[in-house]
Every structure is written in C-alpha cells, then in structure tokens.
mmCIF file of C-alpha atoms in Angstrom:
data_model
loop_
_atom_site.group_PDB
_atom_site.id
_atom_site.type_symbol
_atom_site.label_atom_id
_atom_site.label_comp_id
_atom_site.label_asym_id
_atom_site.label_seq_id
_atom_site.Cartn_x
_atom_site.Cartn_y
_atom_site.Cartn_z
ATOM 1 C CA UNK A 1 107.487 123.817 108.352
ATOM 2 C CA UNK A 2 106.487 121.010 105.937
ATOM 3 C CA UNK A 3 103.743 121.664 104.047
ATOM 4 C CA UNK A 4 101.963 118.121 102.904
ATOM 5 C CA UNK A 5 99.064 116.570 101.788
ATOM 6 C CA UNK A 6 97.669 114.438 104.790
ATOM 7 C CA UNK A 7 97.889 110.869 103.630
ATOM 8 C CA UNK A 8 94.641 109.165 103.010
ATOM 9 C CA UNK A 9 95.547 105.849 103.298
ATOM 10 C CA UNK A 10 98.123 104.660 105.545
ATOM 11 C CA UNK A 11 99.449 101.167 104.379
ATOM 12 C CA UNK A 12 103.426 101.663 104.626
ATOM 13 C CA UNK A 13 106.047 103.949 104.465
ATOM 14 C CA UNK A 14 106.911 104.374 100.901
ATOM 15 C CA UNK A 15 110.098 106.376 100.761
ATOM 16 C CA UNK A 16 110.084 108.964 99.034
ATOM 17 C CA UNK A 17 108.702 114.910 85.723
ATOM 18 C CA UNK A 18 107.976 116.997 83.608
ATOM 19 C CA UNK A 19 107.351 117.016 80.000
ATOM 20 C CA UNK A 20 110.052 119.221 78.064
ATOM 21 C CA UNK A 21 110.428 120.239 74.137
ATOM 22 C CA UNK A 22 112.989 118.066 71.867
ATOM 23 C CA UNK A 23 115.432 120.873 71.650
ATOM 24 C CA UNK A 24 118.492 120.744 70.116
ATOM 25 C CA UNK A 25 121.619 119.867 72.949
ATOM 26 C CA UNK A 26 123.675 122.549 74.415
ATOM 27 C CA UNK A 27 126.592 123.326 76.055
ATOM 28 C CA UNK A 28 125.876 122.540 79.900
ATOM 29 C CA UNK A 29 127.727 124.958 82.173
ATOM 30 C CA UNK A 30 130.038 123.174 84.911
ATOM 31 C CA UNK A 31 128.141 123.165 88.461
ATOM 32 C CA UNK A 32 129.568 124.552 91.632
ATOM 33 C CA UNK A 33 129.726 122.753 95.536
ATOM 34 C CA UNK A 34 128.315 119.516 93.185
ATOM 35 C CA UNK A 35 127.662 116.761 95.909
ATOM 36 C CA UNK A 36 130.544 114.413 96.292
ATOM 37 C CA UNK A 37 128.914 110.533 95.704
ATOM 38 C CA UNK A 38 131.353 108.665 96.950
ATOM 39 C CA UNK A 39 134.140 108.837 99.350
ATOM 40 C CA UNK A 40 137.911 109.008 98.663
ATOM 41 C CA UNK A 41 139.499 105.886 98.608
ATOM 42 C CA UNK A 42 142.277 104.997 100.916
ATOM 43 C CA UNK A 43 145.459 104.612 100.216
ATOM 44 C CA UNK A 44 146.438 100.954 100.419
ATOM 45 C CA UNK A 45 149.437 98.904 99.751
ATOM 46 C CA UNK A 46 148.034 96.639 97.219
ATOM 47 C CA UNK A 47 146.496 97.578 93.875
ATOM 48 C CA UNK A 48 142.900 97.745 93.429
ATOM 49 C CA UNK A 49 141.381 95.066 91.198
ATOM 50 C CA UNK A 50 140.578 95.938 87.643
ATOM 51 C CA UNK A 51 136.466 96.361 86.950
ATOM 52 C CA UNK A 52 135.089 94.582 84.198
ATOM 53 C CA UNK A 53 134.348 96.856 81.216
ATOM 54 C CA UNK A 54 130.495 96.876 80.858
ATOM 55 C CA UNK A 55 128.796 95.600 77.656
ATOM 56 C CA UNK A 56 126.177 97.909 76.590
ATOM 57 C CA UNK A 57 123.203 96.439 75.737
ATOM 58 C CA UNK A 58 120.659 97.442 73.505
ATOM 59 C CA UNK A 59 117.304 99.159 74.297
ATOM 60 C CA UNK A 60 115.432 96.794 71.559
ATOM 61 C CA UNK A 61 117.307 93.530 73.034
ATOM 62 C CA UNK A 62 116.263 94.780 76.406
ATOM 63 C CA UNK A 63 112.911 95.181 75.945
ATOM 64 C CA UNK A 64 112.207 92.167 73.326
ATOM 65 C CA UNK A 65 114.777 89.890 75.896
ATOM 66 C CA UNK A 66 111.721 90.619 79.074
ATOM 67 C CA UNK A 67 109.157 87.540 79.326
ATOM 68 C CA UNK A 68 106.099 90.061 79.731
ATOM 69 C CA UNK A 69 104.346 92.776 77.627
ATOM 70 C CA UNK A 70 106.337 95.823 78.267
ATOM 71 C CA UNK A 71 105.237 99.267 77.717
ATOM 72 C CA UNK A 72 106.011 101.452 74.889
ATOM 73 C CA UNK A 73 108.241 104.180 75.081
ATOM 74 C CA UNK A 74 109.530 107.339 73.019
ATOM 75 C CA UNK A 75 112.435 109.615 73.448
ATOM 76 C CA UNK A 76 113.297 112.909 73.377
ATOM 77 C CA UNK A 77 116.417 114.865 72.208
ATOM 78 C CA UNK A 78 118.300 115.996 74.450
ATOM 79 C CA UNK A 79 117.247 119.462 76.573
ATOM 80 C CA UNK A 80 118.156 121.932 79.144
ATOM 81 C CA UNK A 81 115.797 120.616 82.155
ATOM 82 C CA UNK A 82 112.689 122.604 82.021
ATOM 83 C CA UNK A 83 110.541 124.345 84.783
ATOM 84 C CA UNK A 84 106.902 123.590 86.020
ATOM 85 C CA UNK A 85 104.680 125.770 84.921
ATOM 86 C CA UNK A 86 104.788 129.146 87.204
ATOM 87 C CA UNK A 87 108.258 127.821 88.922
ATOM 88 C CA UNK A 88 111.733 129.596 87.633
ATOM 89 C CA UNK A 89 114.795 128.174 88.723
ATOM 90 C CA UNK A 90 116.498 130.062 91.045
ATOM 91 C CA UNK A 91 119.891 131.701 90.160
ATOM 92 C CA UNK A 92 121.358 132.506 93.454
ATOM 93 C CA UNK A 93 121.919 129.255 94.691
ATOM 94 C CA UNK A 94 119.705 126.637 97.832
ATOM 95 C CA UNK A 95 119.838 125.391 101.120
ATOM 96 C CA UNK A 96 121.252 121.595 100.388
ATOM 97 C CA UNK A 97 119.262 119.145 102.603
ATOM 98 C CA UNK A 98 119.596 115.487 102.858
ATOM 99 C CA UNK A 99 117.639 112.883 104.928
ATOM 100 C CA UNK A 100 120.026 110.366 107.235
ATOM 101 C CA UNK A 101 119.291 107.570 109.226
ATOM 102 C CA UNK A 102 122.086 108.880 111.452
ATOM 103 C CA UNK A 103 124.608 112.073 111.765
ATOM 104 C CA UNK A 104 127.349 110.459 111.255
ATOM 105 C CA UNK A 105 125.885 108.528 107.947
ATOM 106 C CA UNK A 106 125.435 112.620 106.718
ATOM 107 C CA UNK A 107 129.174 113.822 107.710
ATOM 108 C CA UNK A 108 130.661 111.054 105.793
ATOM 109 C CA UNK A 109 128.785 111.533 102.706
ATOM 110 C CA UNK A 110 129.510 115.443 102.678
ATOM 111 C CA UNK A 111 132.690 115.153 104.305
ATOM 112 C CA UNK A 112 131.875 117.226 107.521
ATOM 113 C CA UNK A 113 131.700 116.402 110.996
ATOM 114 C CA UNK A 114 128.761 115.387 113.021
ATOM 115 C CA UNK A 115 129.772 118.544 115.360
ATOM 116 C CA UNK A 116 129.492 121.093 111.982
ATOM 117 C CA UNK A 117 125.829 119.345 111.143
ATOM 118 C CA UNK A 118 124.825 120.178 114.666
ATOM 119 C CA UNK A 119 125.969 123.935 113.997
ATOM 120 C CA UNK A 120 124.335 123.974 110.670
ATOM 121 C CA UNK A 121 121.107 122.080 112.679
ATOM 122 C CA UNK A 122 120.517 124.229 115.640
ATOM 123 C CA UNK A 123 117.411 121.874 116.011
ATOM 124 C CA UNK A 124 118.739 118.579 114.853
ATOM 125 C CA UNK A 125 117.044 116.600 117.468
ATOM 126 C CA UNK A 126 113.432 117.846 116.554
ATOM 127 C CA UNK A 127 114.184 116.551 112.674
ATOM 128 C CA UNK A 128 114.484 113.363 113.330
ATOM 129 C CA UNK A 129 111.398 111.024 112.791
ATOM 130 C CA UNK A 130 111.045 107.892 114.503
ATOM 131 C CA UNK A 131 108.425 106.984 112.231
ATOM 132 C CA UNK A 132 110.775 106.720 109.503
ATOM 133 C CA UNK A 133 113.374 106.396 111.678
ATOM 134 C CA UNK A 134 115.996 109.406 109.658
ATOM 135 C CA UNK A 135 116.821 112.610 110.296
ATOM 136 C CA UNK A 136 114.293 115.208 108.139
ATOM 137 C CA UNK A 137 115.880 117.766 106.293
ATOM 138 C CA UNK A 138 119.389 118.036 107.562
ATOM 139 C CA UNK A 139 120.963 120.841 106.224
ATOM 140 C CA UNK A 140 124.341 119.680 104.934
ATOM 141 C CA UNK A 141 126.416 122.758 104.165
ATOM 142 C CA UNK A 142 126.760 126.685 104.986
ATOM 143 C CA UNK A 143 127.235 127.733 101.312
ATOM 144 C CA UNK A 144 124.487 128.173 98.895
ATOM 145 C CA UNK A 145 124.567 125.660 97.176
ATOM 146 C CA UNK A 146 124.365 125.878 92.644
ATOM 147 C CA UNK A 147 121.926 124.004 90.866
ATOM 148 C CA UNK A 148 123.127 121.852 87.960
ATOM 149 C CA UNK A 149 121.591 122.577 84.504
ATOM 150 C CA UNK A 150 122.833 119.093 83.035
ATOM 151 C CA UNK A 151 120.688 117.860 79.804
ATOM 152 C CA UNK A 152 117.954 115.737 80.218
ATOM 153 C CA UNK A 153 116.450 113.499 77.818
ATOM 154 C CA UNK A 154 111.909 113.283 77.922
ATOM 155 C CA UNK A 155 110.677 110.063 78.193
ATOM 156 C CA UNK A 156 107.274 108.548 77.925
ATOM 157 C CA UNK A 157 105.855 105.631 78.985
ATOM 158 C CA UNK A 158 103.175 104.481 77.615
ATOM 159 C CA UNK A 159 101.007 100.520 78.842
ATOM 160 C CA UNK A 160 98.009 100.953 76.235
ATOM 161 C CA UNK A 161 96.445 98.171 77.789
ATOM 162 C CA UNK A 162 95.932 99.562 81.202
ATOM 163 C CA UNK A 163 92.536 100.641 81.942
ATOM 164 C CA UNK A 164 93.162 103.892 83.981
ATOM 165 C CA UNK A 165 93.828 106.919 81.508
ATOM 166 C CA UNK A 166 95.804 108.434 84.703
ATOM 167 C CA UNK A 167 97.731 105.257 85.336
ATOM 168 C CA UNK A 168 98.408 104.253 81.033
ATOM 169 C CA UNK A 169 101.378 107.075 80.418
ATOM 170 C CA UNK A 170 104.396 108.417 82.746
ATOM 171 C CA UNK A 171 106.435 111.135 80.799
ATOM 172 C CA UNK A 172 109.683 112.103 82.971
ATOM 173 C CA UNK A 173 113.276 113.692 82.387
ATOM 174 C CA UNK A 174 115.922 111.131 83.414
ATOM 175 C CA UNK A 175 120.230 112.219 82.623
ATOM 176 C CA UNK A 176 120.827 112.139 78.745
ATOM 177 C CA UNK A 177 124.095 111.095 79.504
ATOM 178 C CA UNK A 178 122.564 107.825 80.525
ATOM 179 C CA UNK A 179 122.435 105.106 77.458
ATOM 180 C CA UNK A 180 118.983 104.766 75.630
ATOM 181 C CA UNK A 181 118.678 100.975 77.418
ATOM 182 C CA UNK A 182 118.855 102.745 80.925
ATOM 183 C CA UNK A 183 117.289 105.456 80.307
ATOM 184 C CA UNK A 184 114.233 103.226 79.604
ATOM 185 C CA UNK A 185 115.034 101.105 83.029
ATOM 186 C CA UNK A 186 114.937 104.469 84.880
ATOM 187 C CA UNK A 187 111.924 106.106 83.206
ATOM 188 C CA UNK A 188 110.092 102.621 83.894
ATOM 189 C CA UNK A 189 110.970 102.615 87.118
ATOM 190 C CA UNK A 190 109.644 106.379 87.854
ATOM 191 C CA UNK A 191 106.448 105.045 86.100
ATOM 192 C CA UNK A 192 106.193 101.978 88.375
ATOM 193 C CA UNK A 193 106.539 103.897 91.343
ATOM 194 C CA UNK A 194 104.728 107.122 90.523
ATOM 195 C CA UNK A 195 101.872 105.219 90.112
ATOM 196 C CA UNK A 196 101.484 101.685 91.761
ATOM 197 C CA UNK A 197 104.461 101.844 94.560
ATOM 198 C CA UNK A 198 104.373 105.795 95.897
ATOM 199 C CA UNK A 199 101.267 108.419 94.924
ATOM 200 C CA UNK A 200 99.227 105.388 94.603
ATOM 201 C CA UNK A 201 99.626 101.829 96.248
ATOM 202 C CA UNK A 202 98.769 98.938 94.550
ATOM 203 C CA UNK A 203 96.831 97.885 91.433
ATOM 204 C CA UNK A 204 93.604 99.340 90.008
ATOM 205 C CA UNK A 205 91.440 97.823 88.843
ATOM 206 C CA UNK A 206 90.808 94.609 91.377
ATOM 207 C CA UNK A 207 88.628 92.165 92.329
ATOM 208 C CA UNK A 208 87.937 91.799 96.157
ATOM 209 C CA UNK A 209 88.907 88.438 97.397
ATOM 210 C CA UNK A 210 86.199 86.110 99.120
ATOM 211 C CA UNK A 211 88.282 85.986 101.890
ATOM 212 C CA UNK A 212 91.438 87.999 103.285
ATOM 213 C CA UNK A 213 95.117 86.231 102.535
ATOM 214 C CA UNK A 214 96.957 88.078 105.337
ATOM 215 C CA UNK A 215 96.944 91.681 104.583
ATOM 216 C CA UNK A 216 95.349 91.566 101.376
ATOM 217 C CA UNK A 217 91.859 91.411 100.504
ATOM 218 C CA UNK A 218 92.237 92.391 96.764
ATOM 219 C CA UNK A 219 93.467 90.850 93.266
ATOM 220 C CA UNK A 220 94.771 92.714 90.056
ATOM 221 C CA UNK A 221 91.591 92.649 87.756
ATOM 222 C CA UNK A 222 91.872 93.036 83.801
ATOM 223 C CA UNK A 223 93.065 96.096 82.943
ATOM 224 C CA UNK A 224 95.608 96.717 85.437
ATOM 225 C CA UNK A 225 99.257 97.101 85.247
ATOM 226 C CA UNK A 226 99.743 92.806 85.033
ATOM 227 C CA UNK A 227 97.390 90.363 86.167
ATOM 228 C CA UNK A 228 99.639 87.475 86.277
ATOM 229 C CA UNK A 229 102.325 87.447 89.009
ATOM 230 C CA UNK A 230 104.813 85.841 86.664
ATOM 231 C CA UNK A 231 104.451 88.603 84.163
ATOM 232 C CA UNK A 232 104.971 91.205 86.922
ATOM 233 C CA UNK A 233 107.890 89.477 88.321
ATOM 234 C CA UNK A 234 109.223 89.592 84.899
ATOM 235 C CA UNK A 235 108.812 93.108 84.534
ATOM 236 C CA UNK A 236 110.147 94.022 88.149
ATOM 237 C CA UNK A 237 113.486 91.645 87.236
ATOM 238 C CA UNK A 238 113.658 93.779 83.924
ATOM 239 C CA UNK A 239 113.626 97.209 85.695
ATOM 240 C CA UNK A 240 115.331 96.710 88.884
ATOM 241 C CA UNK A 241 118.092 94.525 90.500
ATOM 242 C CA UNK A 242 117.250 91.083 92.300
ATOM 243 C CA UNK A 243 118.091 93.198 95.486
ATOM 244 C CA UNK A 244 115.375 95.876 94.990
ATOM 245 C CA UNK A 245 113.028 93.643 94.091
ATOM 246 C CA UNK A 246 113.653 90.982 96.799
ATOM 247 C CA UNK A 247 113.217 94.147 99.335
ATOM 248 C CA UNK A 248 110.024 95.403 98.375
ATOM 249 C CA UNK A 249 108.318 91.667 97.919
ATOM 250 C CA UNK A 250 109.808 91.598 101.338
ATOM 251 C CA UNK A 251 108.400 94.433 102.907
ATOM 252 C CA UNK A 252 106.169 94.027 105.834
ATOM 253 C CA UNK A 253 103.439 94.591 104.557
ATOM 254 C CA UNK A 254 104.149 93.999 101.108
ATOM 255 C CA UNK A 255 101.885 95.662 99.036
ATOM 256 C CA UNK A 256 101.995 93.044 96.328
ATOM 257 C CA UNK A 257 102.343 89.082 96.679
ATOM 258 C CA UNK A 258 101.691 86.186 94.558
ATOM 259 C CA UNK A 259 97.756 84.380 94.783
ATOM 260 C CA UNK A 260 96.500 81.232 93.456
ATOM 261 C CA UNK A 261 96.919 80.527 89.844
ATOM 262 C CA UNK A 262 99.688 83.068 89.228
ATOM 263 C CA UNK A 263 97.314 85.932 90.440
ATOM 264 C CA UNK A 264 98.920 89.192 91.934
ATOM 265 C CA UNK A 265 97.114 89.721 95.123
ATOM 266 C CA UNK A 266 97.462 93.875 96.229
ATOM 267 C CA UNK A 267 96.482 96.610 98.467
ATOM 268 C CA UNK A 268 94.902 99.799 97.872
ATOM 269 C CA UNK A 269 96.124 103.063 99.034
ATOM 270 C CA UNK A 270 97.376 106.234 99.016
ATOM 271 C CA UNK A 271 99.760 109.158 99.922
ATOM 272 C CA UNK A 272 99.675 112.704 99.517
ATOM 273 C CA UNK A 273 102.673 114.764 97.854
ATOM 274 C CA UNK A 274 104.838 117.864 99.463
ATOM 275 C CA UNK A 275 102.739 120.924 97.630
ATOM 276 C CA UNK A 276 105.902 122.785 98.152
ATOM 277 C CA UNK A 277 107.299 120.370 95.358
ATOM 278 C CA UNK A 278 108.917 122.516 92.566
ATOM 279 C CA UNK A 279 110.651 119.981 90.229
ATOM 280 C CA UNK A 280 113.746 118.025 90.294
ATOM 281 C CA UNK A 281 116.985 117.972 88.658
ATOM 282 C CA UNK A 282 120.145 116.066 88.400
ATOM 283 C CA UNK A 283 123.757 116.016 88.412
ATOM 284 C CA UNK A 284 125.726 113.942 85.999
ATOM 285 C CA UNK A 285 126.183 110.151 86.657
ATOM 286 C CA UNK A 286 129.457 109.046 87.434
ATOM 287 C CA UNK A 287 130.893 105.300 87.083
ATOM 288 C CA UNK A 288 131.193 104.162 90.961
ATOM 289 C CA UNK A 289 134.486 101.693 91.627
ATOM 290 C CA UNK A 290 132.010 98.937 91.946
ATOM 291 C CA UNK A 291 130.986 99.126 88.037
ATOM 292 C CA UNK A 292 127.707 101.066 89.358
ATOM 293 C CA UNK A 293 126.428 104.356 87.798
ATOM 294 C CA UNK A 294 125.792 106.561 90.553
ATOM 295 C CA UNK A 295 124.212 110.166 91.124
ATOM 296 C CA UNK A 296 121.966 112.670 92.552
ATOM 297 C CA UNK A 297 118.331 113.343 92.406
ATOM 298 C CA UNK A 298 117.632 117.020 93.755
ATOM 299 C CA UNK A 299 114.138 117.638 94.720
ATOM 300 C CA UNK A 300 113.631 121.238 95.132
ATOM 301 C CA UNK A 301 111.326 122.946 97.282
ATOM 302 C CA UNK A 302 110.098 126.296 98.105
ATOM 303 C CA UNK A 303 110.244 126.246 102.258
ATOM 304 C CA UNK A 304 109.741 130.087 102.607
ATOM 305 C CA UNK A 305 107.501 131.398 105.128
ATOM 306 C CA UNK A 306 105.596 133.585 102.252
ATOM 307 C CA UNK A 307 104.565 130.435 100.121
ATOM 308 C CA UNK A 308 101.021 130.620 100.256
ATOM 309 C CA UNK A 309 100.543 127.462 97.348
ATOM 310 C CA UNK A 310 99.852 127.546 93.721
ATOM 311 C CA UNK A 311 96.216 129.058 93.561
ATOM 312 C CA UNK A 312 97.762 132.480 92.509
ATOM 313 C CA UNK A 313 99.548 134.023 89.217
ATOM 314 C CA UNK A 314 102.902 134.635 91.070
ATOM 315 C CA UNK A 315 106.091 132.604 90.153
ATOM 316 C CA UNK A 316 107.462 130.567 92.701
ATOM 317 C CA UNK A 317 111.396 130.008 92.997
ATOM 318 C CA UNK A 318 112.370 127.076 94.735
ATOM 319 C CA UNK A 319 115.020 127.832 97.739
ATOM 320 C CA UNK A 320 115.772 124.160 99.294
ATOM 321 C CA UNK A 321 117.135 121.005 97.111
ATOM 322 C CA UNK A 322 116.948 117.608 98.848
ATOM 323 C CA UNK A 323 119.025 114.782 97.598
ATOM 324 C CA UNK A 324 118.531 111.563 97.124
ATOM 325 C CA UNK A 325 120.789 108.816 95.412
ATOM 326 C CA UNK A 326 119.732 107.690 92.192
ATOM 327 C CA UNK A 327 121.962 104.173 91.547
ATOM 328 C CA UNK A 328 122.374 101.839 88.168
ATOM 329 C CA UNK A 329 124.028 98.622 88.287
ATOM 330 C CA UNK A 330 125.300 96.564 85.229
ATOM 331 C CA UNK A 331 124.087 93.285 84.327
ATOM 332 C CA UNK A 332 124.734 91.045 81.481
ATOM 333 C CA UNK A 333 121.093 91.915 80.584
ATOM 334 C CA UNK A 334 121.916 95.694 80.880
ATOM 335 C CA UNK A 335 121.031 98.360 83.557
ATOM 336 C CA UNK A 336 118.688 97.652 86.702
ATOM 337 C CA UNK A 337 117.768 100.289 88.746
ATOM 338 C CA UNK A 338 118.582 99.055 92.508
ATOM 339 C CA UNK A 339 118.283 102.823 94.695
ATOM 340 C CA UNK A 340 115.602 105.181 93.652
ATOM 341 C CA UNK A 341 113.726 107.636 95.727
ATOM 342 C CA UNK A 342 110.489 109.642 94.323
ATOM 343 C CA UNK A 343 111.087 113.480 94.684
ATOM 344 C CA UNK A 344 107.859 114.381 95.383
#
C-alpha cells in the first residue's frame, strides 16, 4: 500500500538529501546484486568507434562561464552516506523495485524475462497506472538485494537573493566520485527541482497577471529564483542538457514560459511526498559507451504493514529501494544533467 501525501495542487505530473559531517574518506566495501546500467554489447564484426576523451572542466570556469547570477555553493569531504534522523540502514538486504513504462522495458534492463517479472508480480496488472502511464513498483528480482555504502560528498546550495528562507538553500549528498564541476550541476539540479519543478511548482514570489496567457495567470516577482526569462534560460542551459530543458519548456502544461519583456510567466502548485521516504543512496557512476556518466539513484522506503509514520521514538529501517537513473553527459562546457528523478 502506498502511503502519500494527497497532492494539493494538481498542475502536472512531475516525475518523481541529507546533510552529513565532513568526515575523513574511507574504504567503501564492494556492493552485491549492484544493478546492471547498461546492457551487454553485441558482438559485431566491425570495431566500435573510439569515444572522445572528455575535457574536464573546471567548477570556477563553469560557474563564472553561465550568463546569470548563480548560486553559491560549498563542499564537503567526502563521507559514508548518512541516515535520517530515526532511520538505520538496513543490513539484511531490500526488495529492488523499479517503475517501467512496459515489462519488457524492465526485463531488459535487469536481464530477466517478462514471464519471471510476472512471477515476481503476482499482481502486475493492478501496478500499472494509466495516469502515469508505468508500471508502479515492479519488483525486479527474488534476491535481497545489498545496499551500496559508496562515499558521498554534502553539498549546499545557497541563492542569497531569493526571498523564501525555505526556497534560498538546498544541501544534498550527490557521488564523490563525481568531479567538483558536476557535482555542482547535480546538486543544482536537486535544488531546482526540490523546490520550483517537484515539492513545489513554480516561482514564489509572483505577481498575478491582468489577464491569463494560456495556462498561466502569474509572473516571477522580485525575490524569486530569476525574474528574467533570459537569466533562467541561462541557468537551465548551465545545469541540464538542451534535451532536458527543451522537454520540460515543452511540457503540456509547462509550468514556466517566457512573458513580455523577458518576464518568466509560472504556475503555482504543489505535491505531496511518500511519508514512507527513508533516504536515498547511490551506486558508483560508470562511463556509458556514449561518453555519458551513468548510475543509480535508490530511494528507499519502509513498505511494511507495521509502519505507523514518524510521530513515535522507534527507528525505522527501510525494506524497499526504488531505482531511478541518474545520467551526466559531457559538453565542451562540462557536465549537464539530462535524466534525473526526485526520490521522494
């Protein structure tokens, strides 16, 4: 049984971090049953091309090369990922769940067959959702699955010129493995979404329009993320790739669009979070053929029958992970985040 917060406002279907101690890094035991990203390759006749070697580019030229005010941020050493407070990671091994728009999208990924997802789903026709049109929850495979404990690095992001105390600081754990210039990207992107594209939809503070423009009846007033649409775009290009971004301007509705005079017209909304959520962690990112840095975001869960919320002392161990691809991809400007999923 899923156990959500109704959603307030329903605008679209947004699909769907903790702060941690600067400890010193340590030696990261090697996972078990890790997820497999991407499928074998198959055999062929002719050699595979040669991928470019990626030039690393640094955070400072990053964030000084964006045309737009970009947010401070502040790193971490690296850590072992830490807990919520009253959660302990479970030792024992989870259920591994994954959402798919179809079966046979699942078996490929895990290498199974749609027949051995049907075993594993005796009710695999009552988890699919046609109003996100995936299957919920699939469970993926029969052995418990092993959490990885890889090292995180704590970032925070920090817009001092945002009016909202809520909305001015994101701190989050993204892969230390990941270069300081994508780490940024990621964290930003966690902070975007977090809290103008996922909990929250749209820009606070705004004006109300004199008269609607389509779906909108609102503009970005001072003190929100950006005001000007150029200086958002230029953030949104700095973050993610041209494909992300051309997606969610896309979107129908949008929740953002560009007004008169370079304003950022928006919506106003929310969505209510799985209070089952117990944290997320990651396994190691891993160079794709493609030149992309690829891997997964597990959200874990405590599904149990005897979870009764977090109003008590009791400590809660999660018992269900749910992945979700977390993807990088180079550009001569540096990393851009193009697939990212909230976990909660």
């Amino acid at each position: 049984m899923k156990k959500n917060f109704p959603i307030l406002v329903s605008l679209v279907l947004l699909t769907a971090c903790t702060s941690a101690p600067a400890d010193s890094v340590a030696a990261t035991p090697e996972p078990t049953a890790t997820p497999v990203i991407t499928l074998e390759p198959t055999p062929s006749p002719t050699p595979a091309p040669t991928m470019a070697v990626y030039d690393e580019v640094s955070f400072d030229d990053w964030r000084d090369g964006a045309d737009c005010t970009m947010p401070d941020y502040t790193f971490s050493a690296p850590h072992k990922p830490q807990p919520q407070e009253q959660v302990t990671w479970p030792t024992d091994g989870v259920t591994l769940c994954y959402n798919a728009k179809t079966l046979e999208e699942a078996a490929e990924i895990f290498h199974t067959t749609v027949e051995n997802l049907k075993e594993l789903n005796p009710d695999w026709q009552d988890k699919y959702s046609r109003a996100i049109g995936c299957y919920w929850g699939l469970k993926v495979q029969t052995d418990p699955y092993t959490l990885p404990m890889n090292n995180v690095v704590t970032v925070t992001v920090n817009a001092p010129w945002v009016e909202s105390y809520y909305d001015r600081t994101e701190v989050c754990d993204v892969p230390a493995s990941l270069d300081k210039q994508a780490r940024a990207a990621l964290a930003s992107a966690y902070y975007f979404q977090y809290h103008w594209w996922g909990m929250h939809a749209g820009f606070l503070p705004y004006e109300k329009l004199d008269e609607p423009v389509g779906f909108f009846n609102y503009r970005a007033a001072d003190g929100a993320f950006y005001t000007k649409f150029s200086e958002f775009g230029s953030f949104l290009h700095t973050v993610y790739s041209d494909a992300w971004v051309d997606d969610m301007l896309s979107m129908d509705p949008a929740l953002f669009a560009e007004g008169e005079n370079d304003t950022i017209l928006t919506l106003d909304g929310d969505r209510g979070g799985n209070i089952a959520y117990c944290g997320h962690l990651f396994t190691e990112p891993e160079l794709q053929p493609d030149g992309s840095l690829a891997f997964w975001q597990l959200s874990l869960t405590c599904e149990s029958d005897d979870f009764k919320g977090w109003a008590g002392e009791e400590t809660i161990v999660p018992d269900t992970a749910t992945v979700t691809t977390v993807r990088l991809v180079p550009t001569e400007n540096g990393w851009r985040v193009d697939a990212l999923e909230l976990p909660s």
